[in-house]
XYZ file of C-alpha atoms in Angstrom:
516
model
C 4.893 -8.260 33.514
C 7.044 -5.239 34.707
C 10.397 -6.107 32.683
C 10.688 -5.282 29.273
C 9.943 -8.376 26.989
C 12.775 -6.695 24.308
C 15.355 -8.838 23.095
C 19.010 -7.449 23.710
C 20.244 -9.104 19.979
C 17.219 -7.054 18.394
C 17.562 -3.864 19.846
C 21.891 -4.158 18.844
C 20.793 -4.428 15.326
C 18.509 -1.903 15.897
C 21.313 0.770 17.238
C 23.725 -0.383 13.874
C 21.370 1.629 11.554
C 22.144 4.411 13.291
C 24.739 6.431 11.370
C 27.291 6.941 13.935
C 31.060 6.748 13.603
C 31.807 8.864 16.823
C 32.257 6.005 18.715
C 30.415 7.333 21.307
C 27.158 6.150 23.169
C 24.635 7.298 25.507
C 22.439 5.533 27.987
C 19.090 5.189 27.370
C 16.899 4.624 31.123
C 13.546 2.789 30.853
C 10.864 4.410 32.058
C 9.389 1.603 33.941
C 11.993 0.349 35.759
C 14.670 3.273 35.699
C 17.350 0.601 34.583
C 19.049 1.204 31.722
C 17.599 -0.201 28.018
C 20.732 0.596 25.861
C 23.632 2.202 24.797
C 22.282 4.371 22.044
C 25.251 5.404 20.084
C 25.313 8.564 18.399
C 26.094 10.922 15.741
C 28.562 13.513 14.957
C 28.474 16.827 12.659
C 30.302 14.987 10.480
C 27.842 11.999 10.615
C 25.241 14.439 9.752
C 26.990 15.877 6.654
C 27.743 12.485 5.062
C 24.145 11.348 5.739
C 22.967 14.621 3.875
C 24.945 13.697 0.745
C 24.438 9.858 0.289
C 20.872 10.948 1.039
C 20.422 13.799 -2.055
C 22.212 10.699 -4.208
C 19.544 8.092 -3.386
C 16.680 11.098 -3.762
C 17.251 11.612 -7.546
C 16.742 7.953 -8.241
C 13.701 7.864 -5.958
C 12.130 11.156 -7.304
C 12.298 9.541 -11.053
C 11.130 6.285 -9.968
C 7.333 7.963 -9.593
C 4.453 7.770 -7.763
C 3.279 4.358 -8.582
C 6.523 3.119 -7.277
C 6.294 4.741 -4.332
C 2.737 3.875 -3.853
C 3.772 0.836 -4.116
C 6.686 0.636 -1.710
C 4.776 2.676 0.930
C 1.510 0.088 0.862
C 4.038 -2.795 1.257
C 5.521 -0.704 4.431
C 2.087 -0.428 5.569
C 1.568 -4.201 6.020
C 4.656 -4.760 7.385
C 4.196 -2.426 10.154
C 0.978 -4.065 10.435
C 2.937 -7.585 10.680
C 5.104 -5.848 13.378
C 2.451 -4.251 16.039
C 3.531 -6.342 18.896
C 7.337 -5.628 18.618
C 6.581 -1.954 17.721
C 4.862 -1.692 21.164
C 6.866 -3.177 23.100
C 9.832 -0.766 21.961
C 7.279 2.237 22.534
C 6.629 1.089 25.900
C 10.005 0.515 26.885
C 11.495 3.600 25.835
C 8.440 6.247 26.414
C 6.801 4.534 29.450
C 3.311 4.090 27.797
C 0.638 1.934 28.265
C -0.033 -0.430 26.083
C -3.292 1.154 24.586
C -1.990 4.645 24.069
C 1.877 3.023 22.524
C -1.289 1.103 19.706
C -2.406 4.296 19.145
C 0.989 5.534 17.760
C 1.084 2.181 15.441
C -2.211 2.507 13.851
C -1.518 6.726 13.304
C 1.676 5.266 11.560
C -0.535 2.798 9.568
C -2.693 5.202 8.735
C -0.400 8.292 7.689
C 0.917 5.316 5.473
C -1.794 4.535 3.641
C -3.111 7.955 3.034
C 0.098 9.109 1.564
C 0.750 6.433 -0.233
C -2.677 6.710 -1.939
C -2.829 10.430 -2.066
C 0.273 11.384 -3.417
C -0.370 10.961 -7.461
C -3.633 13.048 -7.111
C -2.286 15.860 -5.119
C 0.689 16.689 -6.715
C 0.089 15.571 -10.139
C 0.746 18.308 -12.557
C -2.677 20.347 -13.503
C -3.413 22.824 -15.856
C -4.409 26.927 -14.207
C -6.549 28.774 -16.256
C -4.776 31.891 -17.975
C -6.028 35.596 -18.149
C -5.588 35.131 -21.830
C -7.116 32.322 -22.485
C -6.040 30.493 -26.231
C -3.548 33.244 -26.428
C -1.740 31.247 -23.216
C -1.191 28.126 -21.929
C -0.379 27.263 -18.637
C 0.430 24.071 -16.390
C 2.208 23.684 -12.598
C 3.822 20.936 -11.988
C 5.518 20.092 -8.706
C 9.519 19.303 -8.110
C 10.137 17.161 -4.701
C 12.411 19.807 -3.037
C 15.192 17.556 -1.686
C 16.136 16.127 1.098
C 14.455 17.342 4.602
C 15.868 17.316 7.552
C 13.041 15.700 10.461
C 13.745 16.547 14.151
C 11.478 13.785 16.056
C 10.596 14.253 19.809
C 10.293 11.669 22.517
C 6.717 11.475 23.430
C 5.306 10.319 20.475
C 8.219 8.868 17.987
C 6.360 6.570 16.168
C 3.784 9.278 14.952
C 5.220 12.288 14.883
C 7.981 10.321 12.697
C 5.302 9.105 10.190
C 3.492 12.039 9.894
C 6.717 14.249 8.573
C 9.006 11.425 6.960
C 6.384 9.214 5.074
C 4.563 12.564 3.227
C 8.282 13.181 2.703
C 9.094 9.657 1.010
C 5.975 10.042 -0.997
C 6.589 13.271 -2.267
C 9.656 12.100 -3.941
C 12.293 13.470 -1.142
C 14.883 12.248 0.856
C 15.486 12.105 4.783
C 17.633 12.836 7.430
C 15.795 12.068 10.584
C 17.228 13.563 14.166
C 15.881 11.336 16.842
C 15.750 12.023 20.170
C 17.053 9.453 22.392
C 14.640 8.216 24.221
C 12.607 7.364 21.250
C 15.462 5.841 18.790
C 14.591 2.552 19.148
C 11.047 2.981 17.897
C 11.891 4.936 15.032
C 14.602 2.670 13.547
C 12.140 -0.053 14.122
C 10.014 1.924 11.974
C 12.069 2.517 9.410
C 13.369 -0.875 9.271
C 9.909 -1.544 7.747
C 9.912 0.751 4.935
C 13.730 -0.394 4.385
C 12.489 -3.445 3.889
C 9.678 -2.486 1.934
C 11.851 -1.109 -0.622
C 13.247 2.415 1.013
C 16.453 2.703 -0.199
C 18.480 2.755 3.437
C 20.207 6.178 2.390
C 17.106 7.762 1.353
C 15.859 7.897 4.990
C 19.018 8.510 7.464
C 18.901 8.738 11.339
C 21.169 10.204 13.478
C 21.170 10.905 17.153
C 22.712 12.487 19.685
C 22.139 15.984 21.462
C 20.069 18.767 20.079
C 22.927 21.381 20.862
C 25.522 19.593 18.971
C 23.877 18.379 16.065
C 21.130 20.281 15.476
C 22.449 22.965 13.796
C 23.980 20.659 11.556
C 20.834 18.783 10.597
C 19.227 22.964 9.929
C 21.964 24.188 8.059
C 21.951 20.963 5.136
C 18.278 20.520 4.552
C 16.015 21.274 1.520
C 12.950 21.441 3.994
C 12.727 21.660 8.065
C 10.311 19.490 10.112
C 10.230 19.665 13.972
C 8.443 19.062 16.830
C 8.812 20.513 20.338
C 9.142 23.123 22.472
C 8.313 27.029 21.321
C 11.670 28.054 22.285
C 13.534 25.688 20.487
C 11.163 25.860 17.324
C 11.814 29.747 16.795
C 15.506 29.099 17.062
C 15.369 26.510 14.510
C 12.737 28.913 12.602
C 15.660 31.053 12.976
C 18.286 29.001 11.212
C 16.143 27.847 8.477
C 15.098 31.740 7.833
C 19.079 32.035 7.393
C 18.999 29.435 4.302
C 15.793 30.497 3.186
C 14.282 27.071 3.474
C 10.863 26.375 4.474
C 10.073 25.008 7.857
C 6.798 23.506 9.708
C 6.762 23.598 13.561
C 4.549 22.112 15.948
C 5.077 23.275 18.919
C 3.848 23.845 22.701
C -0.035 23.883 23.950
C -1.814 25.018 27.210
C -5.324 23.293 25.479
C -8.544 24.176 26.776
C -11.675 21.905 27.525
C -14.927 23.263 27.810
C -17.547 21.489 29.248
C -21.280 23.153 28.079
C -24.101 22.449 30.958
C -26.118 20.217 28.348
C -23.630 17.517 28.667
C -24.158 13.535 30.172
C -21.808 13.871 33.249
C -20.893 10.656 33.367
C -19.396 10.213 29.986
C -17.793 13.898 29.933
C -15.719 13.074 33.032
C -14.718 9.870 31.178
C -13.911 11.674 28.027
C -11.935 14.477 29.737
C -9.763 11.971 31.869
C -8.542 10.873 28.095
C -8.021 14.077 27.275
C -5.712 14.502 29.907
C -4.230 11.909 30.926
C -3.402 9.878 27.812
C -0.062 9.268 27.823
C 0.814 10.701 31.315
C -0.354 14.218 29.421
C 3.024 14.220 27.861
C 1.607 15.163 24.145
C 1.165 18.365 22.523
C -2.457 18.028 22.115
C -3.357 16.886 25.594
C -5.873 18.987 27.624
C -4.663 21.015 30.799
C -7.096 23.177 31.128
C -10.853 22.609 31.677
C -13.841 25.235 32.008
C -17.028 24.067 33.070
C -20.205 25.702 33.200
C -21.758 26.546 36.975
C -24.754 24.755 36.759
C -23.198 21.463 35.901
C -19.513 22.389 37.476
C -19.954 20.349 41.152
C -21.467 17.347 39.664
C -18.741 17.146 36.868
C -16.207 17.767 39.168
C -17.160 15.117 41.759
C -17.720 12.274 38.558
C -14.254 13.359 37.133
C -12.472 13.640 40.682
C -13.936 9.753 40.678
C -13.022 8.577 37.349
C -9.397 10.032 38.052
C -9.006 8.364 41.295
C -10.003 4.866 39.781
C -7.243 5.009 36.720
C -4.936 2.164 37.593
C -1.210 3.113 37.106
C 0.736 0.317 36.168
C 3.841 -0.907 34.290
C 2.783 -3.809 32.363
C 3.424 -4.950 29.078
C -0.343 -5.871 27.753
C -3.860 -4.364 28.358
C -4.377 -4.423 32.229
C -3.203 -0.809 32.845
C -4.798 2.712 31.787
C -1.937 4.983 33.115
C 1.803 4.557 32.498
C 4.970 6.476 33.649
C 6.732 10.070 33.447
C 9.183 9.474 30.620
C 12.302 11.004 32.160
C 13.616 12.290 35.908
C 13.362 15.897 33.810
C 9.495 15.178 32.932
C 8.905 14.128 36.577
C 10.818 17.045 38.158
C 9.080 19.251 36.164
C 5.417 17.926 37.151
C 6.012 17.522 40.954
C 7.465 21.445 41.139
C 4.467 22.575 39.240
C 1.966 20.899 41.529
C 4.178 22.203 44.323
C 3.984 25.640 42.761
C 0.347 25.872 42.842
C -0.157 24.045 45.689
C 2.148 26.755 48.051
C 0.051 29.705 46.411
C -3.897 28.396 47.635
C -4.921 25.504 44.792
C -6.151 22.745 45.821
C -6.133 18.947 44.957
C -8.978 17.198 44.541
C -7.215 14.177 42.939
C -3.212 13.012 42.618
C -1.084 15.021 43.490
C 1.930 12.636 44.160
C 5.013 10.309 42.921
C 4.278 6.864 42.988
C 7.888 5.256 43.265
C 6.267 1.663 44.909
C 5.115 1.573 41.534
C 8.223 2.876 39.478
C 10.468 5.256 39.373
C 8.896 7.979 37.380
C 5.488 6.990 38.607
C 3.202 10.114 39.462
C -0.686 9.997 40.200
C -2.942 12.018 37.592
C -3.626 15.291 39.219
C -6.604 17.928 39.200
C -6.291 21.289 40.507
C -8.903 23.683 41.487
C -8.391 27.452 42.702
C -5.290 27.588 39.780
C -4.376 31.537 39.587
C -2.184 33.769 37.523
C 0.862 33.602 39.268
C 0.666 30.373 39.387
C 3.114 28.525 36.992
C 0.769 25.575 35.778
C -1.571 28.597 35.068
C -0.007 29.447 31.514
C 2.893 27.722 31.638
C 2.544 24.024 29.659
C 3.001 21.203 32.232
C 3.550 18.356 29.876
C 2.672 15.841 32.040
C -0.563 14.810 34.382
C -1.818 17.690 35.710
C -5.469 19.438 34.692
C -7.184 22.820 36.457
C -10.952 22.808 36.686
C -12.360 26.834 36.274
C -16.090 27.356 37.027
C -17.501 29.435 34.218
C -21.320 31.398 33.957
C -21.958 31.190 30.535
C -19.884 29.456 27.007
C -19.000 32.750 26.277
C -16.888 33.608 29.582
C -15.784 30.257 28.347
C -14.298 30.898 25.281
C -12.635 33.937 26.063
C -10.596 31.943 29.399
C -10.126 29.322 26.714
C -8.414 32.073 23.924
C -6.429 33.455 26.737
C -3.368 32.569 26.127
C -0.421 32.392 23.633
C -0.978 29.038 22.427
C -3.651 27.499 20.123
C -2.595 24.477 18.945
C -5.971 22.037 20.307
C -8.737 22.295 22.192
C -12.314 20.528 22.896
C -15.717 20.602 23.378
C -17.973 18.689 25.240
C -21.882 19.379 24.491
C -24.956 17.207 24.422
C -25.751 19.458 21.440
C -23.634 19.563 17.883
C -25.037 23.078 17.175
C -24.222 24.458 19.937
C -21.001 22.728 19.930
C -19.793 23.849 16.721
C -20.880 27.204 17.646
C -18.383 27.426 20.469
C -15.621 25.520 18.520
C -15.578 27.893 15.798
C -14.878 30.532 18.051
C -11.751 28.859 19.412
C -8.277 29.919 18.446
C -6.529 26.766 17.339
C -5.272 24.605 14.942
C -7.779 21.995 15.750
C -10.941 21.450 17.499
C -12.552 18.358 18.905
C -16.286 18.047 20.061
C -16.958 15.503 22.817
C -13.312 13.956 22.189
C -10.049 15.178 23.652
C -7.879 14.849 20.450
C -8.041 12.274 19.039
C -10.860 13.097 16.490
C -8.451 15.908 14.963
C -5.523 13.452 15.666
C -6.436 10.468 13.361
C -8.042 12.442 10.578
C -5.189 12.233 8.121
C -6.373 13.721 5.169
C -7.071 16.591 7.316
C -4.141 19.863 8.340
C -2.989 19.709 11.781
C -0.952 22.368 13.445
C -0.795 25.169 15.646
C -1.798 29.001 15.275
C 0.196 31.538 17.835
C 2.723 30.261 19.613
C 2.250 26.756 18.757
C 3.800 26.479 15.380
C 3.779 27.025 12.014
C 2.536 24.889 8.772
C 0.230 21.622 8.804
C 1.454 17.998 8.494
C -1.425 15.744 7.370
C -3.612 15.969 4.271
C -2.822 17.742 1.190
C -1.256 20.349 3.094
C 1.076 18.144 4.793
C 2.453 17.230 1.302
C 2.351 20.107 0.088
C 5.287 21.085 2.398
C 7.286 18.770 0.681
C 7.307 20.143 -3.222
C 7.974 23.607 -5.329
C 4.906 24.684 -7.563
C 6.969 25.246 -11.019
C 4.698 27.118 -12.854
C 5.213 26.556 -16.728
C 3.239 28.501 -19.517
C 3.074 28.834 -23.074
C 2.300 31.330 -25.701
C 0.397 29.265 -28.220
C 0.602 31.432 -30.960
C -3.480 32.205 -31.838
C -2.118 35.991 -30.906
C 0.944 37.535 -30.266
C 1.431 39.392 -27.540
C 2.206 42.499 -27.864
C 5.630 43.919 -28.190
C 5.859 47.612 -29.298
C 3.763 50.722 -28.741
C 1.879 50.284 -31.940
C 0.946 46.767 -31.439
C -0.176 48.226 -27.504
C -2.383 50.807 -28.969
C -3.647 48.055 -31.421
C -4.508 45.840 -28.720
C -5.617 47.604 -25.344
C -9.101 48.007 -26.577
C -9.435 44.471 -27.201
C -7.720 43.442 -23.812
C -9.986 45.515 -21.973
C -13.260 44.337 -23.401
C -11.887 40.686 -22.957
C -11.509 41.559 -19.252
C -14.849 43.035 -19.161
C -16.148 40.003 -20.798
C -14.440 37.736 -18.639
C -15.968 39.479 -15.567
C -19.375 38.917 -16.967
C -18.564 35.188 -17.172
C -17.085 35.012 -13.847
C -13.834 33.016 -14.991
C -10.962 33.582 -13.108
């Protein structure tokens, strides 16, 4: 089934919630079919403003209402997203051009970013009592003060997702949102949020608004409490920028070139199989997705023959179920950009031992999984982040020559391992510069782990979402202490000179203790 199963009443009620008064709407093109979806209306500066202040109305309510309320609202938004999978993919699929195994992927990361936070919220940023330098003489507790309303700017590749893992730690935090979604992936998110709306989300708590970055992204910068985005490395230190101007706080995920390294004690067969995952998951249009792979000599031609197979047999396909395990290019810009990269290398000596073409008798934005060999420096898929379905194979002599090519460059945001040994595996990954490291998985190990940080180191970002950390973004420590009154503190010279000696030996004897 090629056309998209999505009901034309459904997705109108979707595109109401949209705070928009401009009047004005957008096209938004399926991927599979290169016909248009919807009219996606969108926002103004102005929209943007209003949604900022009916939003830090609803957040003072919602911040008293406490974490047991919001546990409870968020679990009840977990089963209803549950309750929705099949509509939920078949928006994801429409708009992002997915197959219907990698769009479930994005459902069950937003079920289980849901649950976490919901669960994790009252034990992480509970209040707790610090230990004092003086201790009886002080007393001294942090609490932690939701810090408003943040402003979420949501890609296209992955909207379900990447909009759970910033706006739900958000919600459970005690703050407010004012989501920016990108076009192409509206749908989805409103679908999302229509959940937690119903759920018991008060609708101005979590605003969207869409419309282009250029226009209304400064506006969604300049009125937030917090900034989340997701993107490009150009765009992120712009908006890293703006938010240094307010002196907000910002987390950025950002662009990869991700390295796979494949060790010479590995089962062939099954690393090929993993690595054509790791690459071509979603047309390779994810930040974590693996474009690089370095394989050790004595293992490199019969890995490269097995994964030069296992590419060749992906079917590419456009339907709305199971039967496919490649989908489309998102966008003429996505495809554009893939084909001129390949053509790039291609023109300067690499080779292609797999892909290396559109597929319009299968769609519009169709384009064959492609693996390079011979990939130099001047080359632009060489450092440059593809996005999209291309990989370059690199023989290596030894996992050391591997992990240098794989730290070679400015990113760090993933990479993998593929070993038949764990020692030796975590010996390499700990030598990797990046946010996160997978062994014998592309990224999805890192990826689902939700009560564990994931982000980027160089140029690939800044902060974690997920885990503690990734609600931690969304509070102020408020430090509170109190003199108790067993001493006082001294105030004047004399009661100094009266005291130092007894300080010091307290410090001495607080050494010998080892309390902090």
């Amino acid at each position: 089934m090629a056309a998209s199963p999505l009901d034309h009443t459904l997705i109108a009620e979707l595109d109401r919630e949209i705070n928009s008064t401009s009047g004005l709407t957008v096209p938004v093109i399926a991927p599979f079919s290169g016909q248009v979806l919807h009219e996606l209306p969108t926002s103004s500066t102005t929209d943007v403003e209003n949604s900022y202040g009916r939003a830090r109305l609803a957040q003072l309510s919602w911040a008293r209402a406490g974490f047991a309320h919001r546990r409870a609202v968020l679990l009840r938004a977990h089963d209803l997203i549950l309750e929705r999978t099949e509509l939920l993919l078949d928006l994801m699929q429409s708009e992002t051009g997915k197959t219907r195994g990698q769009a479930f992927e994005e459902v069950f990361q937003a079920v289980s970013v849901t649950r976490y936070n919901a669960l994790a919220a009252h034990a992480t940023l509970k209040g707790r009592r610090r230990r004092s330098s003086l201790p009886t003489v002080v007393q001294t507790r942090v609490r932690y003060s939701p810090k408003g309303v943040a402003g979420v700017i949501t890609p296209w590749n992955y909207p379900l997702s990447l909009a759970a893992m910033d706006v739900v730690p958000a919600l459970a935090a005690g703050c407010g949102v004012v989501q920016k979604a990108d076009n192409q992936g509206a749908l989805s998110i409103l679908a999302l949020r229509s959940a937690f709306i119903e759920a018991g989300v008060p609708a101005e708590l979590w605003a969207v608004v869409t419309g282009d970055g250029n226009e209304i992204g400064g506006a969604v910068t300049a009125s937030a409490d917090y900034i989340c985005f997701t993107g490009s490395t150009a765009t992120g230190k712009r908006v890293a920028a703006q938010a240094a101007e307010n002196l907000i706080g910002v987390s950025l995920e950002l662009g990869g070139k991700n390295p796979l390294i494949v060790l010479d004690d590995v089962d062939v067969k099954k690393a090929a199989k993993d690595a054509a995952y790791a690459c071509f998951s979603s047309m390779g249009q994810l930040c974590v997705s693996i474009e690089r792979i370095y394989v050790e000599r004595s293992v490199a031609d019969a890995f490269t023959a097995e994964f030069a197979a296992v590419v060749s047999a992906l079917k590419l396909g456009r339907s709305f179920d199971y039967s496919t395990d490649v989908g489309s290019l998102t966008s003429q810009a996505q495809l554009e950009r893939v084909s001129a990269h390949v053509e790039n290398a291609v023109s300067l000596g690499a080779t292609v031992l797999a892909g290396g073409k559109p597929r319009p008798d299968i769609g519009p934005l169709f384009y064959e999984p492609t693996i390079l060999t011979d990939v130099t420096e001047e080359m632009d898929c060489f450092a440059h982040e593809t996005f999209g379905p291309v990989v370059s194979i690199s023989v290596v002599d030894s996992d050391q020559e591997a992990i240098i090519a794989a730290n070679s460059s400015e990113y760090g945001l993933n990479a993998s391992v593929l070993s038949g040994s764990t020692t030796r595996a975590m010996r390499v990954a700990t030598a990797l510069e990046a946010g996160s490291v997978n062994i014998n998985e592309g990224y999805r190990g890192s990826f689902s782990s939700v009560a564990a940080p994931m982000g980027g180191v160089k140029n690939s970002g800044l902060g974690r979402r997920n885990g503690p950390e990734g609600l931690h973004r969304f509070v102020n420590p408020i430090t509170i202490s109190r003199a108790t009154g067993f001493v006082q503190l001294p105030r004047t010279g004399q009661e100094f000179a009266q005291l130092t000696g007894t300080m010091i030996l307290m410090a001495k004897v607080l050494k010998a203790l080892r309390r902090r």
